[in-house]
Amino acid sequence: MASRLLGAVFAAAVCAHPLQAACQIPPVDEAVFVVRANGQVVGREEIALRRVADATGRPGWTLTVINEYPHTASVRTFARFGPRRVTIRIATISGETAREYPNRANTLLADEWVLGLYAVAAATEPGPVNVLYPRAGTRAAGTLEDRGMEQTTLGTASRTLRHVVLTLPDDTHHIWFDAQGRLMKVTIPSRNLVAERQLR
């Protein structure tokens, strides 16, 4: 019940904002991810990624991530990557916060419990990156390395996916995409944490 109520509140808040009416645009990718820690299921995430344009026709992205974990309340994160700024809205059952940041070159979002935020990393150039932590309201410098197509497991099957490594000041995250640039898997070895796309 709380999750459905949060969904209704979040949808109304997003669509009420003129720059965020992107919720009416069909997503270019949407998926459900199962999150495991030490091999045990600890949560799930849903993502919806959309291509949008501002009033002048300049392209951008919106990304919505809903994450649910037993140890924390459901959280919905909405990010809009515009030509000049990144707008982030975070909604929980207790309320909503919003922040804006300059959209510098190679900007990524990161959160220790919202792994679907990496869905936009497929289009990010390798090299130095500006990493925003939406819930904490902080930022850090990182490095993105593209290791090309490599073998990994997805569920019980072996798959050849594009392997991207994000090095942060205090951790390393491994991100995997398919040939179409869709997020398929995220691993954080230091925490034995894995998020994998549910295949249909």
mmCIF file with all atom_site columns, N, CA and C in Angstrom, residues 26-95:
data_model
loop_
_atom_site.group_PDB
_atom_site.id
_atom_site.type_symbol
_atom_site.label_atom_id
_atom_site.label_alt_id
_atom_site.label_comp_id
_atom_site.label_asym_id
_atom_site.label_entity_id
_atom_site.label_seq_id
_atom_site.pdbx_PDB_ins_code
_atom_site.Cartn_x
_atom_site.Cartn_y
_atom_site.Cartn_z
_atom_site.occupancy
_atom_site.B_iso_or_equiv
_atom_site.pdbx_formal_charge
_atom_site.auth_seq_id
_atom_site.auth_comp_id
_atom_site.auth_asym_id
_atom_site.auth_atom_id
_atom_site.pdbx_PDB_model_num
ATOM 1   N N  . PRO A 1 26 ? 7.135  7.739   -24.014 1.00 0.00 ? 26 PRO A N  1
ATOM 2   C CA . PRO A 1 26 ? 7.470  6.315   -23.848 1.00 0.00 ? 26 PRO A CA 1
ATOM 3   C C  . PRO A 1 26 ? 8.962  6.131   -23.571 1.00 0.00 ? 26 PRO A C  1
ATOM 4   N N  . PRO A 1 27 ? 9.323  5.238   -22.657 1.00 0.00 ? 27 PRO A N  1
ATOM 5   C CA . PRO A 1 27 ? 10.739 5.028   -22.340 1.00 0.00 ? 27 PRO A CA 1
ATOM 6   C C  . PRO A 1 27 ? 11.472 4.305   -23.458 1.00 0.00 ? 27 PRO A C  1
ATOM 7   N N  . VAL A 1 28 ? 12.756 4.635   -23.601 1.00 0.00 ? 28 VAL A N  1
ATOM 8   C CA . VAL A 1 28 ? 13.601 3.886   -24.536 1.00 0.00 ? 28 VAL A CA 1
ATOM 9   C C  . VAL A 1 28 ? 14.109 2.606   -23.876 1.00 0.00 ? 28 VAL A C  1
ATOM 10  N N  . ASP A 1 29 ? 14.046 2.580   -22.550 1.00 0.00 ? 29 ASP A N  1
ATOM 11  C CA . ASP A 1 29 ? 14.402 1.364   -21.821 1.00 0.00 ? 29 ASP A CA 1
ATOM 12  C C  . ASP A 1 29 ? 13.691 1.376   -20.476 1.00 0.00 ? 29 ASP A C  1
ATOM 13  N N  . GLU A 1 30 ? 13.144 0.233   -20.110 1.00 0.00 ? 30 GLU A N  1
ATOM 14  C CA . GLU A 1 30 ? 12.606 0.055   -18.766 1.00 0.00 ? 30 GLU A CA 1
ATOM 15  C C  . GLU A 1 30 ? 12.856 -1.384  -18.358 1.00 0.00 ? 30 GLU A C  1
ATOM 16  N N  . ALA A 1 31 ? 13.159 -1.566  -17.081 1.00 0.00 ? 31 ALA A N  1
ATOM 17  C CA . ALA A 1 31 ? 13.549 -2.894  -16.627 1.00 0.00 ? 31 ALA A CA 1
ATOM 18  C C  . ALA A 1 31 ? 13.410 -3.003  -15.124 1.00 0.00 ? 31 ALA A C  1
ATOM 19  N N  . VAL A 1 32 ? 13.435 -4.254  -14.651 1.00 0.00 ? 32 VAL A N  1
ATOM 20  C CA . VAL A 1 32 ? 13.462 -4.566  -13.224 1.00 0.00 ? 32 VAL A CA 1
ATOM 21  C C  . VAL A 1 32 ? 14.787 -5.243  -12.919 1.00 0.00 ? 32 VAL A C  1
ATOM 22  N N  . PHE A 1 33 ? 15.424 -4.827  -11.840 1.00 0.00 ? 33 PHE A N  1
ATOM 23  C CA . PHE A 1 33 ? 16.689 -5.419  -11.406 1.00 0.00 ? 33 PHE A CA 1
ATOM 24  C C  . PHE A 1 33 ? 16.502 -6.095  -10.056 1.00 0.00 ? 33 PHE A C  1
ATOM 25  N N  . VAL A 1 34 ? 17.090 -7.272  -9.916  1.00 0.00 ? 34 VAL A N  1
ATOM 26  C CA . VAL A 1 34 ? 17.123 -7.964  -8.635  1.00 0.00 ? 34 VAL A CA 1
ATOM 27  C C  . VAL A 1 34 ? 18.483 -7.694  -8.005  1.00 0.00 ? 34 VAL A C  1
ATOM 28  N N  . VAL A 1 35 ? 18.474 -7.292  -6.743  1.00 0.00 ? 35 VAL A N  1
ATOM 29  C CA . VAL A 1 35 ? 19.709 -6.931  -6.045  1.00 0.00 ? 35 VAL A CA 1
ATOM 30  C C  . VAL A 1 35 ? 20.032 -8.003  -5.011  1.00 0.00 ? 35 VAL A C  1
ATOM 31  N N  . ARG A 1 36 ? 21.268 -8.495  -5.072  1.00 0.00 ? 36 ARG A N  1
ATOM 32  C CA . ARG A 1 36 ? 21.718 -9.530  -4.134  1.00 0.00 ? 36 ARG A CA 1
ATOM 33  C C  . ARG A 1 36 ? 22.960 -9.053  -3.383  1.00 0.00 ? 36 ARG A C  1
ATOM 34  N N  . ALA A 1 37 ? 23.013 -9.398  -2.108  1.00 0.00 ? 37 ALA A N  1
ATOM 35  C CA . ALA A 1 37 ? 24.196 -9.159  -1.281  1.00 0.00 ? 37 ALA A CA 1
ATOM 36  C C  . ALA A 1 37 ? 24.629 -10.500 -0.719  1.00 0.00 ? 37 ALA A C  1
ATOM 37  N N  . ASN A 1 38 ? 25.871 -10.856 -0.947  1.00 0.00 ? 38 ASN A N  1
ATOM 38  C CA . ASN A 1 38 ? 26.383 -12.162 -0.513  1.00 0.00 ? 38 ASN A CA 1
ATOM 39  C C  . ASN A 1 38 ? 25.512 -13.306 -1.042  1.00 0.00 ? 38 ASN A C  1
ATOM 40  N N  . GLY A 1 39 ? 24.992 -13.118 -2.259  1.00 0.00 ? 39 GLY A N  1
ATOM 41  C CA . GLY A 1 39 ? 24.203 -14.163 -2.898  1.00 0.00 ? 39 GLY A CA 1
ATOM 42  C C  . GLY A 1 39 ? 22.741 -14.207 -2.514  1.00 0.00 ? 39 GLY A C  1
ATOM 43  N N  . GLN A 1 40 ? 22.324 -13.398 -1.548  1.00 0.00 ? 40 GLN A N  1
ATOM 44  C CA . GLN A 1 40 ? 20.942 -13.401 -1.089  1.00 0.00 ? 40 GLN A CA 1
ATOM 45  C C  . GLN A 1 40 ? 20.193 -12.180 -1.627  1.00 0.00 ? 40 GLN A C  1
ATOM 46  N N  . VAL A 1 41 ? 18.951 -12.381 -2.050  1.00 0.00 ? 41 VAL A N  1
ATOM 47  C CA . VAL A 1 41 ? 18.151 -11.266 -2.553  1.00 0.00 ? 41 VAL A CA 1
ATOM 48  C C  . VAL A 1 41 ? 17.855 -10.288 -1.412  1.00 0.00 ? 41 VAL A C  1
ATOM 49  N N  . VAL A 1 42 ? 18.198 -9.011  -1.625  1.00 0.00 ? 42 VAL A N  1
ATOM 50  C CA . VAL A 1 42 ? 17.975 -7.991  -0.595  1.00 0.00 ? 42 VAL A CA 1
ATOM 51  C C  . VAL A 1 42 ? 17.077 -6.859  -1.080  1.00 0.00 ? 42 VAL A C  1
ATOM 52  N N  . GLY A 1 43 ? 16.744 -6.844  -2.375  1.00 0.00 ? 43 GLY A N  1
ATOM 53  C CA . GLY A 1 43 ? 15.899 -5.764  -2.861  1.00 0.00 ? 43 GLY A CA 1
ATOM 54  C C  . GLY A 1 43 ? 15.687 -5.860  -4.357  1.00 0.00 ? 43 GLY A C  1
ATOM 55  N N  . ARG A 1 44 ? 14.963 -4.869  -4.873  1.00 0.00 ? 44 ARG A N  1
ATOM 56  C CA . ARG A 1 44 ? 14.700 -4.789  -6.302  1.00 0.00 ? 44 ARG A CA 1
ATOM 57  C C  . ARG A 1 44 ? 14.628 -3.336  -6.713  1.00 0.00 ? 44 ARG A C  1
ATOM 58  N N  . GLU A 1 45 ? 14.872 -3.085  -7.984  1.00 0.00 ? 45 GLU A N  1
ATOM 59  C CA . GLU A 1 45 ? 14.792 -1.738  -8.527  1.00 0.00 ? 45 GLU A CA 1
ATOM 60  C C  . GLU A 1 45 ? 14.077 -1.779  -9.868  1.00 0.00 ? 45 GLU A C  1
ATOM 61  N N  . GLU A 1 46 ? 13.345 -0.720  -10.176 1.00 0.00 ? 46 GLU A N  1
ATOM 62  C CA . GLU A 1 46 ? 12.726 -0.539  -11.476 1.00 0.00 ? 46 GLU A CA 1
ATOM 63  C C  . GLU A 1 46 ? 13.267 0.748   -12.081 1.00 0.00 ? 46 GLU A C  1
ATOM 64  N N  . ILE A 1 47 ? 13.600 0.696   -13.375 1.00 0.00 ? 47 ILE A N  1
ATOM 65  C CA . ILE A 1 47 ? 14.098 1.898   -14.037 1.00 0.00 ? 47 ILE A CA 1
ATOM 66  C C  . ILE A 1 47 ? 13.264 2.206   -15.275 1.00 0.00 ? 47 ILE A C  1
ATOM 67  N N  . ALA A 1 48 ? 13.214 3.482   -15.631 1.00 0.00 ? 48 ALA A N  1
ATOM 68  C CA . ALA A 1 48 ? 12.616 3.927   -16.886 1.00 0.00 ? 48 ALA A CA 1
ATOM 69  C C  . ALA A 1 48 ? 13.482 5.070   -17.411 1.00 0.00 ? 48 ALA A C  1
ATOM 70  N N  . LEU A 1 49 ? 14.053 4.875   -18.599 1.00 0.00 ? 49 LEU A N  1
ATOM 71  C CA . LEU A 1 49 ? 14.945 5.855   -19.209 1.00 0.00 ? 49 LEU A CA 1
ATOM 72  C C  . LEU A 1 49 ? 14.271 6.429   -20.449 1.00 0.00 ? 49 LEU A C  1
ATOM 73  N N  . ARG A 1 50 ? 14.249 7.771   -20.543 1.00 0.00 ? 50 ARG A N  1
ATOM 74  C CA . ARG A 1 50 ? 13.586 8.441   -21.661 1.00 0.00 ? 50 ARG A CA 1
ATOM 75  C C  . ARG A 1 50 ? 14.488 9.488   -22.296 1.00 0.00 ? 50 ARG A C  1
ATOM 76  N N  . ARG A 1 51 ? 14.360 9.640   -23.619 1.00 0.00 ? 51 ARG A N  1
ATOM 77  C CA . ARG A 1 51 ? 14.992 10.751  -24.322 1.00 0.00 ? 51 ARG A CA 1
ATOM 78  C C  . ARG A 1 51 ? 14.010 11.912  -24.346 1.00 0.00 ? 51 ARG A C  1
ATOM 79  N N  . VAL A 1 52 ? 14.493 13.096  -24.016 1.00 0.00 ? 52 VAL A N  1
ATOM 80  C CA . VAL A 1 52 ? 13.620 14.273  -23.979 1.00 0.00 ? 52 VAL A CA 1
ATOM 81  C C  . VAL A 1 52 ? 14.335 15.441  -24.665 1.00 0.00 ? 52 VAL A C  1
ATOM 82  N N  . ALA A 1 53 ? 13.631 16.535  -24.828 1.00 0.00 ? 53 ALA A N  1
ATOM 83  C CA . ALA A 1 53 ? 14.206 17.761  -25.380 1.00 0.00 ? 53 ALA A CA 1
ATOM 84  C C  . ALA A 1 53 ? 13.644 18.942  -24.610 1.00 0.00 ? 53 ALA A C  1
ATOM 85  N N  . ASP A 1 54 ? 14.436 20.015  -24.524 1.00 0.00 ? 54 ASP A N  1
ATOM 86  C CA . ASP A 1 54 ? 13.935 21.209  -23.858 1.00 0.00 ? 54 ASP A CA 1
ATOM 87  C C  . ASP A 1 54 ? 13.141 22.057  -24.853 1.00 0.00 ? 54 ASP A C  1
ATOM 88  N N  . ALA A 1 55 ? 12.758 23.253  -24.453 1.00 0.00 ? 55 ALA A N  1
ATOM 89  C CA . ALA A 1 55 ? 11.892 24.090  -25.286 1.00 0.00 ? 55 ALA A CA 1
ATOM 90  C C  . ALA A 1 55 ? 12.551 24.501  -26.603 1.00 0.00 ? 55 ALA A C  1
ATOM 91  N N  . THR A 1 56 ? 13.885 24.473  -26.656 1.00 0.00 ? 56 THR A N  1
ATOM 92  C CA . THR A 1 56 ? 14.587 24.852  -27.882 1.00 0.00 ? 56 THR A CA 1
ATOM 93  C C  . THR A 1 56 ? 14.949 23.642  -28.734 1.00 0.00 ? 56 THR A C  1
ATOM 94  N N  . GLY A 1 57 ? 14.559 22.447  -28.263 1.00 0.00 ? 57 GLY A N  1
ATOM 95  C CA . GLY A 1 57 ? 14.838 21.241  -29.039 1.00 0.00 ? 57 GLY A CA 1
ATOM 96  C C  . GLY A 1 57 ? 16.142 20.559  -28.708 1.00 0.00 ? 57 GLY A C  1
ATOM 97  N N  . ARG A 1 58 ? 16.885 21.083  -27.726 1.00 0.00 ? 58 ARG A N  1
ATOM 98  C CA . ARG A 1 58 ? 18.150 20.451  -27.365 1.00 0.00 ? 58 ARG A CA 1
ATOM 99  C C  . ARG A 1 58 ? 17.882 19.152  -26.608 1.00 0.00 ? 58 ARG A C  1
ATOM 100 N N  . PRO A 1 59 ? 18.613 18.089  -26.949 1.00 0.00 ? 59 PRO A N  1
ATOM 101 C CA . PRO A 1 59 ? 18.309 16.767  -26.381 1.00 0.00 ? 59 PRO A CA 1
ATOM 102 C C  . PRO A 1 59 ? 18.787 16.606  -24.947 1.00 0.00 ? 59 PRO A C  1
ATOM 103 N N  . GLY A 1 60 ? 18.142 15.674  -24.256 1.00 0.00 ? 60 GLY A N  1
ATOM 104 C CA . GLY A 1 60 ? 18.540 15.328  -22.895 1.00 0.00 ? 60 GLY A CA 1
ATOM 105 C C  . GLY A 1 60 ? 17.943 13.987  -22.529 1.00 0.00 ? 60 GLY A C  1
ATOM 106 N N  . TRP A 1 61 ? 18.060 13.638  -21.246 1.00 0.00 ? 61 TRP A N  1
ATOM 107 C CA . TRP A 1 61 ? 17.569 12.359  -20.742 1.00 0.00 ? 61 TRP A CA 1
ATOM 108 C C  . TRP A 1 61 ? 16.774 12.578  -19.473 1.00 0.00 ? 61 TRP A C  1
ATOM 109 N N  . THR A 1 62 ? 15.823 11.698  -19.218 1.00 0.00 ? 62 THR A N  1
ATOM 110 C CA . THR A 1 62 ? 15.263 11.581  -17.880 1.00 0.00 ? 62 THR A CA 1
ATOM 111 C C  . THR A 1 62 ? 15.391 10.133  -17.443 1.00 0.00 ? 62 THR A C  1
ATOM 112 N N  . LEU A 1 63 ? 15.600 9.946   -16.171 1.00 0.00 ? 63 LEU A N  1
ATOM 113 C CA . LEU A 1 63 ? 15.736 8.602   -15.604 1.00 0.00 ? 63 LEU A CA 1
ATOM 114 C C  . LEU A 1 63 ? 14.939 8.541   -14.311 1.00 0.00 ? 63 LEU A C  1
ATOM 115 N N  . THR A 1 64 ? 14.062 7.560   -14.213 1.00 0.00 ? 64 THR A N  1
ATOM 116 C CA . THR A 1 64 ? 13.331 7.308   -12.974 1.00 0.00 ? 64 THR A CA 1
ATOM 117 C C  . THR A 1 64 ? 13.755 5.958   -12.426 1.00 0.00 ? 64 THR A C  1
ATOM 118 N N  . VAL A 1 65 ? 14.109 5.920   -11.157 1.00 0.00 ? 65 VAL A N  1
ATOM 119 C CA . VAL A 1 65 ? 14.500 4.677   -10.489 1.00 0.00 ? 65 VAL A CA 1
ATOM 120 C C  . VAL A 1 65 ? 13.660 4.528   -9.225  1.00 0.00 ? 65 VAL A C  1
ATOM 121 N N  . ILE A 1 66 ? 13.003 3.384   -9.092  1.00 0.00 ? 66 ILE A N  1
ATOM 122 C CA . ILE A 1 66 ? 12.265 3.049   -7.874  1.00 0.00 ? 66 ILE A CA 1
ATOM 123 C C  . ILE A 1 66 ? 13.018 1.906   -7.203  1.00 0.00 ? 66 ILE A C  1
ATOM 124 N N  . ASN A 1 67 ? 13.456 2.115   -5.982  1.00 0.00 ? 67 ASN A N  1
ATOM 125 C CA . ASN A 1 67 ? 14.166 1.030   -5.300  1.00 0.00 ? 67 ASN A CA 1
ATOM 126 C C  . ASN A 1 67 ? 13.446 0.651   -4.016  1.00 0.00 ? 67 ASN A C  1
ATOM 127 N N  . GLU A 1 68 ? 13.381 -0.642  -3.778  1.00 0.00 ? 68 GLU A N  1
ATOM 128 C CA . GLU A 1 68 ? 12.712 -1.173  -2.596  1.00 0.00 ? 68 GLU A CA 1
ATOM 129 C C  . GLU A 1 68 ? 13.627 -2.179  -1.908  1.00 0.00 ? 68 GLU A C  1
ATOM 130 N N  . TYR A 1 69 ? 13.915 -1.914  -0.638  1.00 0.00 ? 69 TYR A N  1
ATOM 131 C CA . TYR A 1 69 ? 14.738 -2.801  0.172   1.00 0.00 ? 69 TYR A CA 1
ATOM 132 C C  . TYR A 1 69 ? 14.036 -3.015  1.518   1.00 0.00 ? 69 TYR A C  1
ATOM 133 N N  . PRO A 1 70 ? 14.118 -4.219  2.050   1.00 0.00 ? 70 PRO A N  1
ATOM 134 C CA . PRO A 1 70 ? 13.439 -4.474  3.331   1.00 0.00 ? 70 PRO A CA 1
ATOM 135 C C  . PRO A 1 70 ? 13.918 -3.574  4.465   1.00 0.00 ? 70 PRO A C  1
ATOM 136 N N  . HIS A 1 71 ? 15.204 -3.182  4.407   1.00 0.00 ? 71 HIS A N  1
ATOM 137 C CA . HIS A 1 71 ? 15.752 -2.422  5.533   1.00 0.00 ? 71 HIS A CA 1
ATOM 138 C C  . HIS A 1 71 ? 15.537 -0.918  5.398   1.00 0.00 ? 71 HIS A C  1
ATOM 139 N N  . THR A 1 72 ? 14.914 -0.467  4.295   1.00 0.00 ? 72 THR A N  1
ATOM 140 C CA . THR A 1 72 ? 14.723 0.968   4.110   1.00 0.00 ? 72 THR A CA 1
ATOM 141 C C  . THR A 1 72 ? 13.408 1.220   3.389   1.00 0.00 ? 72 THR A C  1
ATOM 142 N N  . ALA A 1 73 ? 12.882 2.428   3.519   1.00 0.00 ? 73 ALA A N  1
ATOM 143 C CA . ALA A 1 73 ? 11.630 2.769   2.845   1.00 0.00 ? 73 ALA A CA 1
ATOM 144 C C  . ALA A 1 73 ? 11.847 2.862   1.341   1.00 0.00 ? 73 ALA A C  1
ATOM 145 N N  . SER A 1 74 ? 10.790 2.603   0.595   1.00 0.00 ? 74 SER A N  1
ATOM 146 C CA . SER A 1 74 ? 10.859 2.738   -0.854  1.00 0.00 ? 74 SER A CA 1
ATOM 147 C C  . SER A 1 74 ? 11.234 4.172   -1.227  1.00 0.00 ? 74 SER A C  1
ATOM 148 N N  . VAL A 1 75 ? 12.135 4.293   -2.201  1.00 0.00 ? 75 VAL A N  1
ATOM 149 C CA . VAL A 1 75 ? 12.608 5.603   -2.642  1.00 0.00 ? 75 VAL A CA 1
ATOM 150 C C  . VAL A 1 75 ? 12.459 5.692   -4.158  1.00 0.00 ? 75 VAL A C  1
ATOM 151 N N  . ARG A 1 76 ? 11.945 6.823   -4.638  1.00 0.00 ? 76 ARG A N  1
ATOM 152 C CA . ARG A 1 76 ? 11.883 7.078   -6.070  1.00 0.00 ? 76 ARG A CA 1
ATOM 153 C C  . ARG A 1 76 ? 12.796 8.256   -6.385  1.00 0.00 ? 76 ARG A C  1
ATOM 154 N N  . THR A 1 77 ? 13.657 8.043   -7.376  1.00 0.00 ? 77 THR A N  1
ATOM 155 C CA . THR A 1 77 ? 14.597 9.072   -7.786  1.00 0.00 ? 77 THR A CA 1
ATOM 156 C C  . THR A 1 77 ? 14.305 9.444   -9.227  1.00 0.00 ? 77 THR A C  1
ATOM 157 N N  . PHE A 1 78 ? 14.092 10.729  -9.484  1.00 0.00 ? 78 PHE A N  1
ATOM 158 C CA . PHE A 1 78 ? 13.868 11.223  -10.839 1.00 0.00 ? 78 PHE A CA 1
ATOM 159 C C  . PHE A 1 78 ? 15.000 12.175  -11.179 1.00 0.00 ? 78 PHE A C  1
ATOM 160 N N  . ALA A 1 79 ? 15.703 11.919  -12.289 1.00 0.00 ? 79 ALA A N  1
ATOM 161 C CA . ALA A 1 79 ? 16.805 12.784  -12.717 1.00 0.00 ? 79 ALA A CA 1
ATOM 162 C C  . ALA A 1 79 ? 16.564 13.238  -14.149 1.00 0.00 ? 79 ALA A C  1
ATOM 163 N N  . ARG A 1 80 ? 16.728 14.522  -14.381 1.00 0.00 ? 80 ARG A N  1
ATOM 164 C CA . ARG A 1 80 ? 16.635 15.058  -15.734 1.00 0.00 ? 80 ARG A CA 1
ATOM 165 C C  . ARG A 1 80 ? 17.972 15.658  -16.115 1.00 0.00 ? 80 ARG A C  1
ATOM 166 N N  . PHE A 1 81 ? 18.588 15.098  -17.166 1.00 0.00 ? 81 PHE A N  1
ATOM 167 C CA . PHE A 1 81 ? 19.860 15.596  -17.673 1.00 0.00 ? 81 PHE A CA 1
ATOM 168 C C  . PHE A 1 81 ? 19.567 16.546  -18.836 1.00 0.00 ? 81 PHE A C  1
ATOM 169 N N  . GLY A 1 82 ? 19.569 17.833  -18.563 1.00 0.00 ? 82 GLY A N  1
ATOM 170 C CA . GLY A 1 82 ? 19.348 18.828  -19.601 1.00 0.00 ? 82 GLY A CA 1
ATOM 171 C C  . GLY A 1 82 ? 20.669 19.345  -20.134 1.00 0.00 ? 82 GLY A C  1
ATOM 172 N N  . PRO A 1 83 ? 20.626 20.221  -21.146 1.00 0.00 ? 83 PRO A N  1
ATOM 173 C CA . PRO A 1 83 ? 21.871 20.740  -21.721 1.00 0.00 ? 83 PRO A CA 1
ATOM 174 C C  . PRO A 1 83 ? 22.728 21.526  -20.732 1.00 0.00 ? 83 PRO A C  1
ATOM 175 N N  . ARG A 1 84 ? 22.073 22.197  -19.766 1.00 0.00 ? 84 ARG A N  1
ATOM 176 C CA . ARG A 1 84 ? 22.823 23.054  -18.854 1.00 0.00 ? 84 ARG A CA 1
ATOM 177 C C  . ARG A 1 84 ? 22.826 22.577  -17.411 1.00 0.00 ? 84 ARG A C  1
ATOM 178 N N  . ARG A 1 85 ? 21.808 21.819  -17.013 1.00 0.00 ? 85 ARG A N  1
ATOM 179 C CA . ARG A 1 85 ? 21.741 21.433  -15.603 1.00 0.00 ? 85 ARG A CA 1
ATOM 180 C C  . ARG A 1 85 ? 21.154 20.041  -15.438 1.00 0.00 ? 85 ARG A C  1
ATOM 181 N N  . VAL A 1 86 ? 21.438 19.465  -14.284 1.00 0.00 ? 86 VAL A N  1
ATOM 182 C CA . VAL A 1 86 ? 20.858 18.191  -13.879 1.00 0.00 ? 86 VAL A CA 1
ATOM 183 C C  . VAL A 1 86 ? 19.892 18.482  -12.734 1.00 0.00 ? 86 VAL A C  1
ATOM 184 N N  . THR A 1 87 ? 18.635 18.085  -12.905 1.00 0.00 ? 87 THR A N  1
ATOM 185 C CA . THR A 1 87 ? 17.617 18.268  -11.870 1.00 0.00 ? 87 THR A CA 1
ATOM 186 C C  . THR A 1 87 ? 17.296 16.915  -11.267 1.00 0.00 ? 87 THR A C  1
ATOM 187 N N  . ILE A 1 88 ? 17.328 16.841  -9.940  1.00 0.00 ? 88 ILE A N  1
ATOM 188 C CA . ILE A 1 88 ? 17.102 15.572  -9.250  1.00 0.00 ? 88 ILE A CA 1
ATOM 189 C C  . ILE A 1 88 ? 16.001 15.756  -8.223  1.00 0.00 ? 88 ILE A C  1
ATOM 190 N N  . ARG A 1 89 ? 14.990 14.892  -8.290  1.00 0.00 ? 89 ARG A N  1
ATOM 191 C CA . ARG A 1 89 ? 13.907 14.894  -7.314  1.00 0.00 ? 89 ARG A CA 1
ATOM 192 C C  . ARG A 1 89 ? 13.876 13.522  -6.657  1.00 0.00 ? 89 ARG A C  1
ATOM 193 N N  . ILE A 1 90 ? 13.818 13.503  -5.338  1.00 0.00 ? 90 ILE A N  1
ATOM 194 C CA . ILE A 1 90 ? 13.785 12.257  -4.577  1.00 0.00 ? 90 ILE A CA 1
ATOM 195 C C  . ILE A 1 90 ? 12.531 12.258  -3.719  1.00 0.00 ? 90 ILE A C  1
ATOM 196 N N  . ALA A 1 91 ? 11.720 11.199  -3.860  1.00 0.00 ? 91 ALA A N  1
ATOM 197 C CA . ALA A 1 91 ? 10.462 11.109  -3.116  1.00 0.00 ? 91 ALA A CA 1
ATOM 198 C C  . ALA A 1 91 ? 10.453 9.863   -2.258  1.00 0.00 ? 91 ALA A C  1
ATOM 199 N N  . THR A 1 92 ? 10.046 10.036  -1.019  1.00 0.00 ? 92 THR A N  1
ATOM 200 C CA . THR A 1 92 ? 9.785  8.917   -0.121  1.00 0.00 ? 92 THR A CA 1
ATOM 201 C C  . THR A 1 92 ? 8.370  9.107   0.414   1.00 0.00 ? 92 THR A C  1
ATOM 202 N N  . ILE A 1 93 ? 7.896  8.160   1.192   1.00 0.00 ? 93 ILE A N  1
ATOM 203 C CA . ILE A 1 93 ? 6.551  8.262   1.732   1.00 0.00 ? 93 ILE A CA 1
ATOM 204 C C  . ILE A 1 93 ? 6.412  9.454   2.675   1.00 0.00 ? 93 ILE A C  1
ATOM 205 N N  . SER A 1 94 ? 7.542  9.954   3.186   1.00 0.00 ? 94 SER A N  1
ATOM 206 C CA . SER A 1 94 ? 7.498  11.064  4.136   1.00 0.00 ? 94 SER A CA 1
ATOM 207 C C  . SER A 1 94 ? 7.681  12.433  3.485   1.00 0.00 ? 94 SER A C  1
ATOM 208 N N  . GLY A 1 95 ? 8.020  12.467  2.195   1.00 0.00 ? 95 GLY A N  1
ATOM 209 C CA . GLY A 1 95 ? 8.181  13.772  1.569   1.00 0.00 ? 95 GLY A CA 1
ATOM 210 C C  . GLY A 1 95 ? 9.051  13.722  0.333   1.00 0.00 ? 95 GLY A C  1
#
